[in-house]
Amino acid sequence: MTLMTKFLGAAAATALSAGAALAEPALIFDLGGKFDKSFNEAAFAGAQRWAEETGESFREIELQSEAQREQALRRFAEAGSNPIVMTGFAFGDALGQVAGDYPDTDFVIIDMVVDAPNVRSVVFNEHEGSYLVGMMAAMASESNTVGFIGGMDIPLIRKFACGYAQGVLAVNPDATVISNMTGSTPAAWNDPVKGSELTKAQISQGADVVYAAAGGTGVGVLQTAADEDILSIGVDSNQNHLHAGKVLTSMIKRVDNAVFDAMSDGPGMEKGFNVMGVGNEGVGVAIDEHNKALITAEMQAAVDEASAKIADGSLDVHDYMSDDSCPSLSF
């Protein structure tokens, strides 16, 4: 069952009388939309997989404004949805206000930590996966210049960029990493035109591989990279298929697994702090029929070796969010 923005109005009263449907889980997408081909779409894929495997249904909503965050949480909680899963750090404040009012409802927030007894907080070691794709970018580059285009300029996206730069320089200490952010407001997640402009600007500076961590904005980055005959790197979802043979790889962030696990665990799930990284297959690189021709044996061996070292702790990728600094890139 799908309840869109109408759910935020009088329809909530109808949902309250839905009987057996009251225990349905709910999924709230962040701004940028369900079909952003990236973060939100990965979350949707996890919920869809849960629904297909169980034969059950879930509720969902795509927000239209920041003001709807708390309202959506309260409406779903009042209607009996459990658990309520939300995608994105920006839900942190709203969830902090809401969770205590519904102690019998389990909430799951992705990409943020909210300390409450009925909240599961899921975060990812994006810097680890970004390190791996940075290695691949450096090995694929012919110009020794690669780029990074982020969405909203926040510590989380700097975490992606910092990990990427570390991976690039680990392979080629003489490489140049160009970094740009799309903007400083949530609109930066859904601006493919600006993504295209930034890609062209980086190409003019010599970049021949560009990594996008920008939500829907990244669609413009990948499109322009393909049009200009350079390589791109996708993020969150496997985006290799969007421009087969032109997307070097995608940094997979298993948001789908986080959502699937939350809905599978259901009410009464284990709460607390969950970290998903290379060691537990929470992040990694995508290699499939769409990009395998681009992946050399040397590249695959380097990624495999680095992944093993990250997993066993012998390779420590610096996390920008640990101290708001990056040893390999200036912002």
Coordinates of C-alpha atoms in Angstrom, one line a residue:
M1 CA 0.0 0.0 0.0
T2 CA 1.3 3.4 -0.9
L3 CA 0.3 6.6 0.9
M4 CA 1.9 9.7 -0.6
T5 CA 1.5 13.3 0.6
K6 CA -2.2 12.9 1.1
F7 CA -1.3 10.8 4.1
L8 CA -0.2 14.0 5.8
G9 CA -3.7 15.3 5.9
A10 CA -7.1 13.9 6.8
A11 CA -6.3 10.5 5.4
A12 CA -4.4 9.7 8.6
A13 CA -7.8 9.3 10.3
T14 CA -8.8 6.7 7.8
A15 CA -5.5 4.9 8.2
L16 CA -6.2 4.6 11.9
S17 CA -9.1 2.4 11.2
A18 CA -7.2 0.1 8.9
G19 CA -7.3 -2.8 11.3
A20 CA -4.8 -5.4 10.5
A21 CA -2.8 -3.0 8.4
L22 CA -1.8 -1.0 11.5
A23 CA 1.5 -2.9 11.9
E24 CA 2.7 -2.1 8.4
P25 CA 6.2 -0.7 8.4
A26 CA 6.7 2.8 6.8
L27 CA 9.5 4.3 4.8
I28 CA 10.0 8.1 4.6
F29 CA 12.3 9.2 1.7
D30 CA 14.5 12.2 2.0
L31 CA 14.3 15.2 -0.3
G32 CA 15.4 14.3 -3.8
G33 CA 12.7 11.7 -4.4
K34 CA 12.2 8.0 -4.3
F35 CA 13.6 7.5 -7.9
D36 CA 16.8 9.5 -7.5
K37 CA 18.8 6.5 -8.9
S38 CA 21.0 6.8 -5.8
F39 CA 20.4 6.9 -2.0
N40 CA 16.6 7.0 -1.8
E41 CA 16.2 4.5 -4.6
A42 CA 18.5 2.1 -2.7
A43 CA 16.2 2.4 0.3
F44 CA 13.2 1.7 -1.9
A45 CA 14.8 -1.4 -3.3
G46 CA 15.3 -2.8 0.2
A47 CA 11.7 -2.2 1.1
Q48 CA 10.5 -3.7 -2.2
R49 CA 12.7 -6.8 -1.6
W50 CA 11.2 -7.2 1.8
A51 CA 7.6 -6.9 0.4
E52 CA 8.3 -9.4 -2.4
E53 CA 9.9 -11.9 0.0
T54 CA 7.2 -11.7 2.7
G55 CA 4.1 -10.8 0.7
E56 CA 3.5 -7.9 3.0
S57 CA 3.1 -4.3 2.2
F58 CA 4.6 -1.1 3.5
R59 CA 3.7 2.6 3.6
E60 CA 5.8 5.3 2.1
I61 CA 6.0 9.0 1.5
E62 CA 8.2 11.4 -0.5
L63 CA 8.6 14.6 1.3
Q64 CA 8.1 17.9 -0.5
S65 CA 9.6 20.2 2.2
E66 CA 11.7 20.2 5.3
A67 CA 8.6 21.1 7.3
Q68 CA 7.1 17.7 6.6
R69 CA 9.7 15.6 8.4
E70 CA 8.2 15.7 11.9
Q71 CA 4.7 15.7 10.6
A72 CA 5.2 12.6 8.6
L73 CA 6.9 10.8 11.6
R74 CA 3.9 11.6 13.8
R75 CA 1.3 10.7 11.3
F76 CA 2.8 7.3 10.7
A77 CA 3.3 6.7 14.4
E78 CA -0.3 7.7 15.1
A79 CA -1.5 5.3 12.4
G80 CA 0.3 2.4 14.0
S81 CA 3.1 1.9 11.5
N82 CA 6.0 -0.1 13.0
P83 CA 8.9 0.2 12.4
I84 CA 9.2 3.6 10.8
V85 CA 12.3 3.9 8.7
M86 CA 13.7 7.2 7.5
T87 CA 16.5 7.9 5.0
G88 CA 19.0 10.7 5.7
F89 CA 20.8 12.7 8.4
A90 CA 18.3 15.5 8.1
F91 CA 15.7 13.5 10.0
G92 CA 17.9 13.7 13.2
D93 CA 16.2 16.7 14.8
A94 CA 12.7 15.7 14.0
L95 CA 13.2 12.1 15.3
G96 CA 14.7 13.5 18.5
Q97 CA 11.5 15.4 19.0
V98 CA 9.2 12.5 18.1
A99 CA 10.7 9.3 19.4
G100 CA 10.0 9.9 23.1
D101 CA 6.3 10.5 22.4
Y102 CA 5.9 7.0 20.9
P103 CA 7.9 4.6 23.2
D104 CA 6.1 1.6 21.7
T105 CA 7.1 2.4 18.1
D106 CA 10.5 1.5 16.7
F107 CA 12.3 4.0 14.5
V108 CA 15.2 3.4 12.2
I109 CA 17.3 6.4 11.0
I110 CA 20.0 6.0 8.3
D111 CA 23.0 8.2 8.2
M112 CA 22.5 9.8 11.6
V113 CA 22.7 8.8 15.3
V114 CA 19.7 9.5 17.6
D115 CA 20.2 8.3 21.1
A116 CA 16.8 7.0 22.2
P117 CA 15.7 3.6 23.5
N118 CA 13.4 2.9 20.6
V119 CA 15.7 4.0 17.8
R120 CA 18.1 2.0 15.6
S121 CA 20.8 4.3 14.1
V122 CA 22.5 3.0 11.0
V123 CA 25.6 4.6 9.7
F124 CA 28.1 3.6 7.0
N125 CA 31.8 3.8 6.6
E126 CA 31.5 5.7 3.3
H127 CA 35.2 6.7 3.5
E128 CA 36.2 3.0 3.2
G129 CA 34.2 2.4 0.0
S130 CA 35.3 5.8 -1.4
Y131 CA 38.9 4.8 -0.8
L132 CA 38.5 1.8 -3.0
V133 CA 36.9 3.7 -5.9
G134 CA 39.6 6.3 -5.5
M135 CA 42.2 3.6 -6.1
M136 CA 40.3 2.5 -9.2
A137 CA 40.1 6.1 -10.4
A138 CA 43.8 6.6 -10.1
M139 CA 44.5 3.4 -12.0
A140 CA 42.1 4.3 -14.8
S141 CA 43.2 7.9 -15.2
E142 CA 45.4 8.8 -18.1
S143 CA 45.7 12.5 -17.1
N144 CA 46.7 12.0 -13.5
T145 CA 43.8 14.3 -12.6
V146 CA 40.5 13.1 -11.2
G147 CA 37.5 14.8 -9.8
F148 CA 34.9 14.6 -7.0
I149 CA 31.5 16.3 -7.1
G150 CA 29.5 16.3 -3.9
G151 CA 25.9 17.3 -3.2
M152 CA 25.3 19.4 -0.2
D153 CA 28.5 20.6 1.5
I154 CA 28.2 18.8 4.8
P155 CA 30.7 16.7 6.8
L156 CA 29.1 13.4 5.6
I157 CA 29.9 14.3 1.9
R158 CA 33.3 15.5 2.9
K159 CA 33.8 12.1 4.3
F160 CA 33.2 10.6 0.9
A161 CA 35.6 13.0 -0.7
C162 CA 38.3 12.5 1.8
G163 CA 38.2 8.7 1.5
Y164 CA 38.3 9.0 -2.3
A165 CA 41.3 11.3 -2.2
Q166 CA 43.2 9.0 0.1
G167 CA 42.6 6.1 -2.3
V168 CA 43.7 8.1 -5.3
L169 CA 47.0 9.3 -3.7
A170 CA 47.7 5.8 -2.3
V171 CA 48.0 4.6 -5.9
N172 CA 49.5 7.8 -7.4
P173 CA 51.0 10.3 -5.0
D174 CA 51.5 12.7 -7.8
A175 CA 47.8 12.7 -8.8
T176 CA 45.6 15.8 -8.6
V177 CA 42.2 15.6 -7.0
I178 CA 39.7 18.3 -7.9
S179 CA 36.7 18.7 -5.5
N180 CA 33.5 20.7 -5.8
M181 CA 30.3 20.7 -3.9
T182 CA 27.0 21.5 -5.6
G183 CA 25.6 23.8 -2.9
S184 CA 24.9 24.5 0.8
T185 CA 21.1 23.7 0.9
P186 CA 19.1 20.5 0.4
A187 CA 18.4 21.6 -3.2
A188 CA 22.0 20.5 -3.9
W189 CA 20.8 16.8 -3.9
N190 CA 18.6 17.3 -7.0
D191 CA 20.3 19.7 -9.4
P192 CA 21.6 17.6 -12.4
V193 CA 22.1 20.8 -14.4
K194 CA 24.6 22.1 -11.9
G195 CA 26.1 18.6 -11.7
S196 CA 26.7 18.8 -15.5
E197 CA 28.2 22.3 -15.2
L198 CA 30.7 21.2 -12.5
T199 CA 31.6 18.1 -14.5
K200 CA 32.5 20.2 -17.5
A201 CA 34.5 22.6 -15.3
Q202 CA 36.5 19.7 -13.9
I203 CA 37.1 18.3 -17.4
S204 CA 38.5 21.7 -18.4
Q205 CA 41.0 21.3 -15.6
G206 CA 42.1 17.9 -16.9
A207 CA 39.9 15.4 -15.0
D208 CA 39.2 12.2 -16.9
V209 CA 37.5 10.3 -14.0
V210 CA 34.8 12.0 -11.9
Y211 CA 33.2 10.5 -8.8
A212 CA 29.7 11.8 -7.9
A213 CA 28.3 11.6 -4.3
A214 CA 25.4 14.0 -4.9
G215 CA 22.1 12.1 -5.0
G216 CA 19.9 13.1 -8.0
T217 CA 22.5 15.7 -9.0
G218 CA 24.9 12.8 -9.8
V219 CA 22.6 11.9 -12.7
G220 CA 23.8 15.0 -14.5
V221 CA 27.4 14.2 -13.6
L222 CA 27.3 10.7 -15.1
Q223 CA 25.4 11.9 -18.2
T224 CA 27.9 14.6 -18.9
A225 CA 30.9 12.4 -18.3
A226 CA 29.5 9.9 -20.8
D227 CA 28.8 12.7 -23.3
E228 CA 32.3 14.1 -22.9
D229 CA 33.9 10.6 -23.2
I230 CA 35.4 10.4 -19.8
L231 CA 34.8 7.9 -17.0
S232 CA 32.5 8.5 -14.0
I233 CA 31.9 6.7 -10.7
G234 CA 28.4 6.3 -9.3
V235 CA 27.4 6.1 -5.7
D236 CA 25.0 4.4 -3.2
S237 CA 23.0 2.3 -5.8
N238 CA 24.8 0.4 -8.5
Q239 CA 24.7 3.0 -11.3
N240 CA 27.0 1.1 -13.8
H241 CA 24.0 0.4 -16.1
L242 CA 23.2 4.1 -16.6
H243 CA 26.0 4.5 -19.1
A244 CA 27.4 1.1 -19.7
G245 CA 31.1 1.2 -20.5
K246 CA 31.4 4.8 -19.3
V247 CA 30.8 4.3 -15.5
L248 CA 34.1 2.9 -14.1
T249 CA 32.3 1.5 -11.0
S250 CA 29.9 2.5 -8.3
M251 CA 30.6 2.9 -4.6
I252 CA 27.8 0.7 -3.3
K253 CA 26.3 1.8 0.0
R254 CA 24.0 -1.0 1.1
V255 CA 21.1 1.2 2.2
D256 CA 18.9 -1.5 0.7
N257 CA 20.2 -4.0 3.3
A258 CA 19.7 -1.5 6.1
V259 CA 16.0 -1.0 5.2
F260 CA 15.4 -4.7 4.4
D261 CA 16.9 -5.7 7.8
A262 CA 14.8 -3.2 9.7
M263 CA 11.6 -4.3 8.1
S264 CA 12.5 -8.0 8.5
D265 CA 13.4 -7.5 12.2
G266 CA 10.1 -5.6 12.7
P267 CA 8.7 -4.4 16.0
G268 CA 10.9 -5.3 19.0
M269 CA 14.0 -5.2 16.9
E270 CA 17.4 -4.6 18.4
K271 CA 18.0 -0.9 18.8
G272 CA 21.2 1.1 19.2
F273 CA 24.1 2.0 16.9
N274 CA 24.8 -0.1 13.8
V275 CA 27.9 0.5 11.6
M276 CA 28.1 -0.9 8.1
G277 CA 31.5 -0.9 6.4
V278 CA 33.8 -2.9 4.2
G279 CA 34.2 -5.6 6.9
N280 CA 30.5 -6.5 6.9
E281 CA 29.8 -5.7 3.3
G282 CA 28.0 -2.5 4.1
V283 CA 30.0 -0.6 1.5
G284 CA 32.0 -1.8 -1.6
V285 CA 32.5 -1.5 -5.3
A286 CA 30.2 -2.7 -8.1
I287 CA 31.6 -4.9 -10.8
D288 CA 29.1 -6.4 -13.3
E289 CA 28.5 -6.9 -17.0
H290 CA 28.3 -3.1 -17.6
N291 CA 31.8 -2.2 -16.4
K292 CA 33.8 -5.5 -16.3
A293 CA 35.6 -4.5 -19.5
L294 CA 37.0 -1.5 -17.7
I295 CA 38.4 -3.4 -14.7
T296 CA 41.9 -4.7 -15.2
A297 CA 43.3 -7.7 -13.3
E298 CA 45.7 -5.3 -11.6
M299 CA 42.8 -3.1 -10.5
Q300 CA 40.8 -6.0 -9.1
A301 CA 43.8 -7.3 -7.2
A302 CA 44.5 -3.9 -5.7
V303 CA 40.9 -3.5 -4.6
D304 CA 40.8 -7.0 -3.1
E305 CA 44.0 -6.5 -1.2
A306 CA 42.9 -3.1 0.2
S307 CA 39.4 -4.5 1.1
A308 CA 41.0 -7.3 3.1
K309 CA 43.3 -4.9 4.9
I310 CA 40.5 -2.5 5.7
A311 CA 38.4 -5.4 7.0
D312 CA 41.2 -6.7 9.3
G313 CA 42.2 -3.3 10.5
S314 CA 45.7 -3.2 9.0
L315 CA 44.6 -0.3 6.7
D316 CA 43.0 2.6 8.4
V317 CA 41.2 5.1 6.1
H318 CA 40.9 8.5 7.8
D319 CA 37.3 9.5 8.6
Y320 CA 36.8 13.2 8.0
M321 CA 34.0 13.2 10.5
S322 CA 36.3 12.0 13.3
D323 CA 38.0 15.4 13.5
D324 CA 36.7 17.6 10.6
S325 CA 40.0 17.3 8.7
C326 CA 41.4 15.5 5.7
P327 CA 45.1 14.6 5.3
S328 CA 44.7 14.3 1.5
L329 CA 42.3 17.0 0.4
S330 CA 41.5 20.7 1.3
F331 CA 38.0 21.9 1.3

